[in-house]
PDB file of C-alpha atoms in Angstrom:
ATOM      1  CA  MET K   1     124.113 124.343  89.192  1.00  0.00           C
ATOM      2  CA  ALA K   2     120.458 123.476  89.400  1.00  0.00           C
ATOM      3  CA  ASP K   3     117.940 126.144  90.179  1.00  0.00           C
ATOM      4  CA  ILE K   4     115.655 123.792  92.069  1.00  0.00           C
ATOM      5  CA  ALA K   5     114.932 123.625  95.756  1.00  0.00           C
ATOM      6  CA  PHE K   6     112.572 121.177  97.373  1.00  0.00           C
ATOM      7  CA  GLY K   7     111.556 120.197 100.840  1.00  0.00           C
ATOM      8  CA  GLU K   8     108.727 118.820 102.865  1.00  0.00           C
ATOM      9  CA  ALA K   9     106.114 121.290 104.088  1.00  0.00           C
ATOM     10  CA  LEU K  10     105.464 120.712 107.785  1.00  0.00           C
ATOM     11  CA  GLY K  11     102.634 121.711 110.107  1.00  0.00           C
ATOM     12  CA  HIS K  12     100.023 121.871 107.367  1.00  0.00           C
ATOM     13  CA  GLY K  13      96.448 120.686 107.314  1.00  0.00           C
ATOM     14  CA  LEU K  14      94.607 118.949 104.495  1.00  0.00           C
ATOM     15  CA  ALA K  15      90.970 117.908 104.355  1.00  0.00           C
ATOM     16  CA  THR K  16      88.659 116.721 101.627  1.00  0.00           C
ATOM     17  CA  ILE K  17      85.434 118.665 101.212  1.00  0.00           C
ATOM     18  CA  LEU K  18      82.447 117.092  99.459  1.00  0.00           C
ATOM     19  CA  PRO K  19      79.143 119.003  99.284  1.00  0.00           C
ATOM     20  CA  ARG K  20      75.996 117.327 100.501  1.00  0.00           C
ATOM     21  CA  ARG K  21      73.300 116.466  97.968  1.00  0.00           C
ATOM     22  CA  GLY K  22      71.830 119.646  96.528  1.00  0.00           C
ATOM     23  CA  ALA K  23      74.695 121.841  97.722  1.00  0.00           C
ATOM     24  CA  GLY K  24      77.496 123.008  95.479  1.00  0.00           C
ATOM     25  CA  ALA K  25      80.368 125.419  95.159  1.00  0.00           C
ATOM     26  CA  ASP K  26      78.244 128.465  95.970  1.00  0.00           C
ATOM     27  CA  ALA K  27      77.057 127.000  99.282  1.00  0.00           C
ATOM     28  CA  VAL K  28      80.551 125.841 100.253  1.00  0.00           C
ATOM     29  CA  GLY K  29      82.033 129.196  99.291  1.00  0.00           C
ATOM     30  CA  LYS K  30      79.399 131.115 101.249  1.00  0.00           C
ATOM     31  CA  ALA K  31      79.953 128.996 104.374  1.00  0.00           C
ATOM     32  CA  LEU K  32      83.712 129.550 104.183  1.00  0.00           C
ATOM     33  CA  GLY K  33      83.687 133.135 102.923  1.00  0.00           C
ATOM     34  CA  ILE K  34      85.610 132.151  99.798  1.00  0.00           C
ATOM     35  CA  ASP K  35      84.811 132.958  96.173  1.00  0.00           C
ATOM     36  CA  ILE K  36      85.335 129.529  94.638  1.00  0.00           C
ATOM     37  CA  VAL K  37      86.942 129.558  91.212  1.00  0.00           C
ATOM     38  CA  PRO K  38      85.411 126.786  89.076  1.00  0.00           C
ATOM     39  CA  GLY K  39      87.471 123.908  87.770  1.00  0.00           C
ATOM     40  CA  SER K  40      90.951 122.751  88.650  1.00  0.00           C
ATOM     41  CA  ARG K  41      91.931 126.001  90.306  1.00  0.00           C
ATOM     42  CA  ALA K  42      92.859 127.200  93.763  1.00  0.00           C
ATOM     43  CA  SER K  43      90.500 129.469  95.677  1.00  0.00           C
ATOM     44  CA  VAL K  44      91.971 131.398  98.590  1.00  0.00           C
ATOM     45  CA  GLY K  45      90.213 132.923 101.560  1.00  0.00           C
ATOM     46  CA  GLY K  46      92.078 133.977 104.683  1.00  0.00           C
ATOM     47  CA  ASP K  47      94.342 131.149 105.808  1.00  0.00           C
ATOM     48  CA  LEU K  48      92.514 128.494 103.782  1.00  0.00           C
ATOM     49  CA  THR K  49      93.112 127.423 100.189  1.00  0.00           C
ATOM     50  CA  LEU K  50      90.652 125.160  98.387  1.00  0.00           C
ATOM     51  CA  LEU K  51      92.217 123.097  95.610  1.00  0.00           C
ATOM     52  CA  GLY K  52      89.725 122.009  92.958  1.00  0.00           C
ATOM     53  CA  VAL K  53      90.419 118.287  92.584  1.00  0.00           C
ATOM     54  CA  GLY K  54      87.229 117.247  90.804  1.00  0.00           C
ATOM     55  CA  PRO K  55      83.697 118.400  90.071  1.00  0.00           C
ATOM     56  CA  ASN K  56      82.429 119.866  93.361  1.00  0.00           C
ATOM     57  CA  GLN K  57      85.380 118.356  95.240  1.00  0.00           C
ATOM     58  CA  TRP K  58      88.113 120.251  97.013  1.00  0.00           C
ATOM     59  CA  LEU K  59      91.198 119.542  99.032  1.00  0.00           C
ATOM     60  CA  ALA K  60      91.356 122.224 101.711  1.00  0.00           C
ATOM     61  CA  HIS K  61      94.887 123.297 102.600  1.00  0.00           C
ATOM     62  CA  ALA K  62      95.908 125.335 105.626  1.00  0.00           C
ATOM     63  CA  ALA K  63      99.607 126.141 106.038  1.00  0.00           C
ATOM     64  CA  ALA K  64      99.474 126.397 109.834  1.00  0.00           C
ATOM     65  CA  ILE K  65      96.907 124.555 111.884  1.00  0.00           C
ATOM     66  CA  ALA K  66      95.577 123.999 115.372  1.00  0.00           C
ATOM     67  CA  PRO K  67      94.964 120.388 116.448  1.00  0.00           C
ATOM     68  CA  ASP K  68      91.201 120.808 115.993  1.00  0.00           C
ATOM     69  CA  TRP K  69      91.325 122.665 112.668  1.00  0.00           C
ATOM     70  CA  ALA K  70      89.412 119.989 110.708  1.00  0.00           C
ATOM     71  CA  ASP K  71      86.686 119.890 113.365  1.00  0.00           C
ATOM     72  CA  ARG K  72      86.316 123.667 113.120  1.00  0.00           C
ATOM     73  CA  LEU K  73      86.198 123.425 109.321  1.00  0.00           C
ATOM     74  CA  ASP K  74      83.518 120.748 109.640  1.00  0.00           C
ATOM     75  CA  GLU K  75      81.498 123.025 111.956  1.00  0.00           C
ATOM     76  CA  ARG K  76      81.676 125.865 109.428  1.00  0.00           C
ATOM     77  CA  LEU K  77      80.365 123.516 106.732  1.00  0.00           C
ATOM     78  CA  ALA K  78      77.699 121.805 108.876  1.00  0.00           C
ATOM     79  CA  GLY K  79      74.754 120.800 106.707  1.00  0.00           C
ATOM     80  CA  VAL K  80      76.560 121.978 103.558  1.00  0.00           C
ATOM     81  CA  ALA K  81      79.467 119.577 103.059  1.00  0.00           C
ATOM     82  CA  GLY K  82      81.295 116.658 104.570  1.00  0.00           C
ATOM     83  CA  VAL K  83      84.864 117.162 105.758  1.00  0.00           C
ATOM     84  CA  VAL K  84      87.483 114.436 106.200  1.00  0.00           C
ATOM     85  CA  ASP K  85      90.853 115.312 107.720  1.00  0.00           C
ATOM     86  CA  GLN K  86      93.616 114.101 105.387  1.00  0.00           C
ATOM     87  CA  SER K  87      96.545 115.775 107.145  1.00  0.00           C
ATOM     88  CA  ALA K  88      98.184 112.497 108.147  1.00  0.00           C
ATOM     89  CA  ALA K  89      97.449 110.821 104.807  1.00  0.00           C
ATOM     90  CA  TYR K  90      99.598 113.097 102.635  1.00  0.00           C
ATOM     91  CA  VAL K  91     103.099 114.501 102.578  1.00  0.00           C
ATOM     92  CA  LEU K  92     103.402 117.926 100.971  1.00  0.00           C
ATOM     93  CA  PHE K  93     106.491 118.808  98.982  1.00  0.00           C
ATOM     94  CA  GLU K  94     107.294 122.399  98.065  1.00  0.00           C
ATOM     95  CA  ILE K  95     109.362 122.647  94.900  1.00  0.00           C
ATOM     96  CA  GLY K  96     110.672 125.957  93.663  1.00  0.00           C
ATOM     97  CA  GLY K  97     113.230 127.557  91.387  1.00  0.00           C
ATOM     98  CA  ASN K  98     113.447 128.400  87.697  1.00  0.00           C
ATOM     99  CA  ASP K  99     113.836 124.732  86.744  1.00  0.00           C
ATOM    100  CA  ALA K 100     111.048 123.368  88.969  1.00  0.00           C
ATOM    101  CA  TRP K 101     108.534 123.146  86.133  1.00  0.00           C
ATOM    102  CA  ARG K 102     111.060 121.318  83.926  1.00  0.00           C
ATOM    103  CA  LEU K 103     111.736 118.846  86.714  1.00  0.00           C
ATOM    104  CA  LEU K 104     108.071 118.063  87.345  1.00  0.00           C
ATOM    105  CA  GLN K 105     107.316 117.914  83.642  1.00  0.00           C
ATOM    106  CA  LYS K 106     109.807 115.026  83.329  1.00  0.00           C
ATOM    107  CA  GLY K 107     107.259 112.836  85.072  1.00  0.00           C
ATOM    108  CA  LEU K 108     103.962 114.653  84.722  1.00  0.00           C
ATOM    109  CA  PRO K 109     102.031 114.261  81.448  1.00  0.00           C
ATOM    110  CA  LEU K 110     101.057 117.953  81.418  1.00  0.00           C
ATOM    111  CA  ASP K 111     102.477 121.136  79.951  1.00  0.00           C
ATOM    112  CA  LEU K 112     103.917 122.953  82.952  1.00  0.00           C
ATOM    113  CA  ALA K 113     105.643 125.709  80.973  1.00  0.00           C
ATOM    114  CA  PRO K 114     105.002 129.060  82.683  1.00  0.00           C
ATOM    115  CA  ALA K 115     102.752 130.247  79.838  1.00  0.00           C
ATOM    116  CA  ALA K 116     100.545 127.140  80.089  1.00  0.00           C
ATOM    117  CA  PHE K 117     100.347 126.275  83.794  1.00  0.00           C
ATOM    118  CA  VAL K 118      99.834 129.549  85.610  1.00  0.00           C
ATOM    119  CA  PRO K 119      99.675 130.290  89.346  1.00  0.00           C
ATOM    120  CA  GLY K 120      96.461 129.028  90.878  1.00  0.00           C
ATOM    121  CA  MET K 121      96.177 125.987  88.623  1.00  0.00           C
ATOM    122  CA  VAL K 122      95.732 122.511  90.111  1.00  0.00           C
ATOM    123  CA  ALA K 123      96.298 119.107  88.521  1.00  0.00           C
ATOM    124  CA  VAL K 124      95.460 115.625  89.775  1.00  0.00           C
ATOM    125  CA  SER K 125      97.709 113.187  87.973  1.00  0.00           C
ATOM    126  CA  ALA K 126     100.656 110.821  88.444  1.00  0.00           C
ATOM    127  CA  ILE K 127     104.416 111.167  88.414  1.00  0.00           C
ATOM    128  CA  ALA K 128     106.401 107.933  88.051  1.00  0.00           C
ATOM    129  CA  HIS K 129     103.214 105.940  88.763  1.00  0.00           C
ATOM    130  CA  ILE K 130     102.714 107.896  92.005  1.00  0.00           C
ATOM    131  CA  GLY K 131      99.427 109.736  92.439  1.00  0.00           C
ATOM    132  CA  VAL K 132      99.973 113.465  92.960  1.00  0.00           C
ATOM    133  CA  ILE K 133      98.016 116.663  93.408  1.00  0.00           C
ATOM    134  CA  VAL K 134     100.014 119.577  92.001  1.00  0.00           C
ATOM    135  CA  HIS K 135      99.268 123.224  92.775  1.00  0.00           C
ATOM    136  CA  LEU K 136     101.248 126.156  91.395  1.00  0.00           C
ATOM    137  CA  GLN K 137     101.135 128.727  94.179  1.00  0.00           C
ATOM    138  CA  ALA K 138     101.024 132.498  93.707  1.00  0.00           C
ATOM    139  CA  ASP K 139     104.706 132.759  94.703  1.00  0.00           C
ATOM    140  CA  GLY K 140     105.713 130.445  91.836  1.00  0.00           C
ATOM    141  CA  ARG K 141     106.482 127.402  93.983  1.00  0.00           C
ATOM    142  CA  PHE K 142     104.792 124.086  93.316  1.00  0.00           C
ATOM    143  CA  LEU K 143     103.001 122.331  96.137  1.00  0.00           C
ATOM    144  CA  VAL K 144     102.826 118.583  95.480  1.00  0.00           C
ATOM    145  CA  ALA K 145     100.686 116.323  97.679  1.00  0.00           C
ATOM    146  CA  VAL K 146     101.675 112.655  97.712  1.00  0.00           C
ATOM    147  CA  PHE K 147     100.169 109.855  99.769  1.00  0.00           C
ATOM    148  CA  ARG K 148     102.443 109.331 102.770  1.00  0.00           C
ATOM    149  CA  SER K 149     103.197 105.718 101.827  1.00  0.00           C
ATOM    150  CA  PHE K 150     104.682 106.936  98.511  1.00  0.00           C
ATOM    151  CA  ALA K 151     106.615 109.934  99.864  1.00  0.00           C
ATOM    152  CA  GLU K 152     110.020 108.222  99.915  1.00  0.00           C
ATOM    153  CA  SER K 153     109.536 106.930  96.366  1.00  0.00           C
ATOM    154  CA  PHE K 154     108.599 110.430  95.214  1.00  0.00           C
ATOM    155  CA  ARG K 155     111.572 111.964  97.041  1.00  0.00           C
ATOM    156  CA  HIS K 156     113.837 109.420  95.310  1.00  0.00           C
ATOM    157  CA  TRP K 157     112.298 110.290  91.932  1.00  0.00           C
ATOM    158  CA  LEU K 158     112.997 113.978  92.600  1.00  0.00           C
ATOM    159  CA  GLN K 159     116.640 113.317  93.495  1.00  0.00           C
ATOM    160  CA  VAL K 160     117.296 111.017  90.530  1.00  0.00           C
ATOM    161  CA  SER K 161     115.534 113.371  88.110  1.00  0.00           C
ATOM    162  CA  ILE K 162     117.512 116.388  89.327  1.00  0.00           C
ATOM    163  CA  ALA K 163     120.753 114.440  88.925  1.00  0.00           C
ATOM    164  CA  ALA K 164     119.750 113.365  85.396  1.00  0.00           C
ATOM    165  CA  MET K 165     118.885 116.935  84.411  1.00  0.00           C
ATOM    166  CA  GLN K 166     122.240 118.144  85.708  1.00  0.00           C
ATOM    167  CA  ALA K 167     124.103 115.396  83.858  1.00  0.00           C
ATOM    168  CA  ASP K 168     122.253 116.220  80.638  1.00  0.00           C
ATOM    169  CA  GLY K 169     122.929 119.944  81.022  1.00  0.00           C
ATOM    170  CA  LEU K 170     119.207 120.715  81.112  1.00  0.00           C
ATOM    171  CA  MET K 171     119.363 123.147  83.985  1.00  0.00           C
ATOM    172  CA  VAL K 172     119.110 126.890  83.458  1.00  0.00           C
TER     173      VAL K 172
END
């Protein structure tokens, strides 16, 4: 049987962070108390994870949030960066198991083998023509952010791809 489990992550918060002119990763990191790892990597500080989604651009992720979490994040970054709450714009899927990387690699044009895509890495790409942000978490599970309007299409792709892998005997 397949060693893949997936589900929707609930109660999370997402917000884009863009530094103001003249500010950069150091200023954002100082304001948040996070050592920001350069590039397409995750930087963790307390209950906040910053996903590097572009040069000096981050998607902030908080697993459990209060209703005003984005406002509080904006206050912490006042004068340093702009914050836009994206919590309602995305659906987060958590995908885990020994075959999770094989599953995602069926649609993602990246090498997700454990030796190549290590915990903390982030990729902005597409799976089945659906824009995704993929983060390999420290616990080995993938967190995949998909625009809410494409969530059902992505869920369908997951189900069909798992079934195809099982039929082809590609599961560990």
